[in-house]
Amino acid sequence: MEQINRVGTPKALEIKDDVYRLVIRLDAVPTQGWLNAFKSAKPVAGALQPAAVSIDKTELFFHSEERAIPEWIAHIGVWMAAANATLVEEDKAMNAWRAAEEAHRQETQRRLAEMNEKLKDL
């Protein structure tokens, strides 16, 4: 599982009616699983919600008045960390499931071979 991290500093792209459109660049294109984890991350505070952030390839966009930009950036950092942590846990769970499935498959093959050996002389 590849963690997604911020690259560089946020950049203001536009301003309209004292609301800035900002971009944060990411070091990789997020997977759908990461995006889902990001969008459902907590905490949220009023307008500061991950659903208000849009992501296009390696760019994360949000709108904010100047006074709230530091809060947005802090929350986005928390949501990114939560998405990364969620995927690490899901990856661990998937690896454990795969290991259990492989162990079961090997045990089944061992038992079948054992039974077939017993059946040889019948």
Short mmCIF file of C-alpha atoms in Angstrom, two decimals:
data_model
loop_
_atom_site.label_atom_id
_atom_site.label_comp_id
_atom_site.label_asym_id
_atom_site.label_seq_id
_atom_site.Cartn_x
_atom_site.Cartn_y
_atom_site.Cartn_z
CA MET A 1 0.00 0.00 0.00
CA GLU A 2 1.43 3.32 -1.05
CA GLN A 3 0.97 6.17 1.38
CA ILE A 4 -0.01 9.53 -0.06
CA ASN A 5 1.90 12.58 1.13
CA ARG A 6 1.91 16.27 0.46
CA VAL A 7 4.57 17.68 -1.85
CA GLY A 8 5.69 21.25 -1.27
CA THR A 9 3.58 24.07 0.02
CA PRO A 10 -0.04 24.88 -0.81
CA LYS A 11 -0.56 27.35 -3.64
CA ALA A 12 -3.35 29.88 -4.16
CA LEU A 13 -4.74 29.59 -7.69
CA GLU A 14 -7.67 32.00 -7.76
CA ILE A 15 -9.54 34.49 -5.62
CA LYS A 16 -13.18 35.47 -5.94
CA ASP A 17 -15.17 37.45 -3.36
CA ASP A 18 -12.33 37.01 -0.82
CA VAL A 19 -12.45 33.22 -1.18
CA TYR A 20 -9.29 31.56 -2.40
CA ARG A 21 -9.06 28.39 -4.45
CA LEU A 22 -5.99 26.51 -3.30
CA VAL A 23 -4.12 23.41 -4.40
CA ILE A 24 -1.98 20.97 -2.47
CA ARG A 25 0.12 18.66 -4.61
CA LEU A 26 0.38 14.98 -3.72
CA ASP A 27 3.28 12.61 -4.31
CA ALA A 28 1.13 9.95 -6.01
CA VAL A 29 -2.29 9.41 -7.51
CA PRO A 30 -4.55 8.16 -4.69
CA THR A 31 -6.34 4.84 -5.10
CA GLN A 32 -10.11 4.67 -4.84
CA GLY A 33 -9.70 3.07 -1.41
CA TRP A 34 -7.56 5.97 -0.23
CA LEU A 35 -10.06 8.49 -1.61
CA ASN A 36 -12.92 6.73 0.19
CA ALA A 37 -10.95 6.71 3.46
CA PHE A 38 -10.07 10.39 3.02
CA LYS A 39 -13.67 11.42 2.32
CA SER A 40 -14.91 9.60 5.45
CA ALA A 41 -12.10 10.82 7.73
CA LYS A 42 -12.74 12.65 10.98
CA PRO A 43 -12.73 15.16 12.61
CA VAL A 44 -14.90 17.61 10.77
CA ALA A 45 -15.71 21.12 11.93
CA GLY A 46 -18.50 23.07 10.27
CA ALA A 47 -17.44 23.78 6.70
CA LEU A 48 -14.13 21.97 7.26
CA GLN A 49 -15.14 18.62 5.83
CA PRO A 50 -13.26 16.24 3.56
CA ALA A 51 -16.26 16.14 1.24
CA ALA A 52 -15.53 19.80 0.39
CA VAL A 53 -12.09 18.84 -0.95
CA SER A 54 -11.75 17.71 -4.55
CA ILE A 55 -8.90 15.56 -5.78
CA ASP A 56 -7.77 15.30 -9.39
CA LYS A 57 -4.87 12.94 -9.98
CA THR A 58 -2.06 14.36 -7.81
CA GLU A 59 -3.76 17.63 -6.90
CA LEU A 60 -6.04 18.32 -3.97
CA PHE A 61 -8.23 21.44 -4.26
CA PHE A 62 -10.19 23.41 -1.67
CA HIS A 63 -11.75 26.85 -1.22
CA SER A 64 -11.26 29.03 1.82
CA GLU A 65 -11.28 32.53 3.16
CA GLU A 66 -7.79 33.66 4.15
CA ARG A 67 -8.41 33.39 7.90
CA ALA A 68 -9.41 29.70 7.63
CA ILE A 69 -6.58 28.51 5.36
CA PRO A 70 -4.33 27.31 8.23
CA GLU A 71 -7.27 25.34 9.70
CA TRP A 72 -8.02 23.78 6.33
CA ILE A 73 -4.41 22.76 5.84
CA ALA A 74 -4.22 21.27 9.34
CA HIS A 75 -7.46 19.32 8.83
CA ILE A 76 -6.36 18.09 5.40
CA GLY A 77 -3.15 16.81 7.00
CA VAL A 78 -5.18 14.95 9.63
CA TRP A 79 -7.51 13.49 6.98
CA MET A 80 -4.58 12.38 4.82
CA ALA A 81 -2.95 10.69 7.82
CA ALA A 82 -6.26 8.98 8.65
CA ALA A 83 -6.63 7.75 5.06
CA ASN A 84 -3.06 6.43 5.08
CA ALA A 85 -3.63 4.69 8.44
CA THR A 86 -6.91 3.17 7.26
CA LEU A 87 -5.26 1.67 4.21
CA VAL A 88 -2.34 0.33 6.26
CA GLU A 89 -4.84 -1.46 8.52
CA GLU A 90 -6.83 -2.75 5.54
CA ASP A 91 -3.59 -3.96 3.94
CA LYS A 92 -2.60 -5.80 7.15
CA ALA A 93 -6.04 -7.41 7.35
CA MET A 94 -5.88 -8.46 3.69
CA ASN A 95 -2.41 -9.96 4.18
CA ALA A 96 -3.62 -11.88 7.25
CA TRP A 97 -6.64 -13.16 5.29
CA ARG A 98 -4.41 -14.23 2.38
CA ALA A 99 -2.04 -16.03 4.77
CA ALA A 100 -4.97 -17.86 6.39
CA GLU A 101 -6.35 -18.81 2.97
CA GLU A 102 -2.95 -20.10 1.86
CA ALA A 103 -2.53 -22.10 5.08
CA HIS A 104 -5.99 -23.61 4.58
CA ARG A 105 -5.19 -24.46 0.96
CA GLN A 106 -1.91 -26.11 1.95
CA GLU A 107 -3.60 -28.10 4.74
CA THR A 108 -6.30 -29.25 2.32
CA GLN A 109 -3.66 -30.36 -0.20
CA ARG A 110 -1.74 -32.19 2.54
CA ARG A 111 -4.86 -34.02 3.72
CA LEU A 112 -5.87 -34.95 0.18
CA ALA A 113 -2.38 -36.29 -0.56
CA GLU A 114 -2.46 -38.24 2.70
CA MET A 115 -5.85 -39.76 1.86
CA ASN A 116 -4.77 -40.59 -1.69
CA GLU A 117 -1.72 -42.36 -0.27
CA LYS A 118 -4.00 -44.44 1.98
CA LEU A 119 -6.24 -45.29 -0.97
CA LYS A 120 -3.40 -46.61 -3.16
CA ASP A 121 -3.60 -50.17 -1.86
CA LEU A 122 -7.40 -50.47 -1.82
#
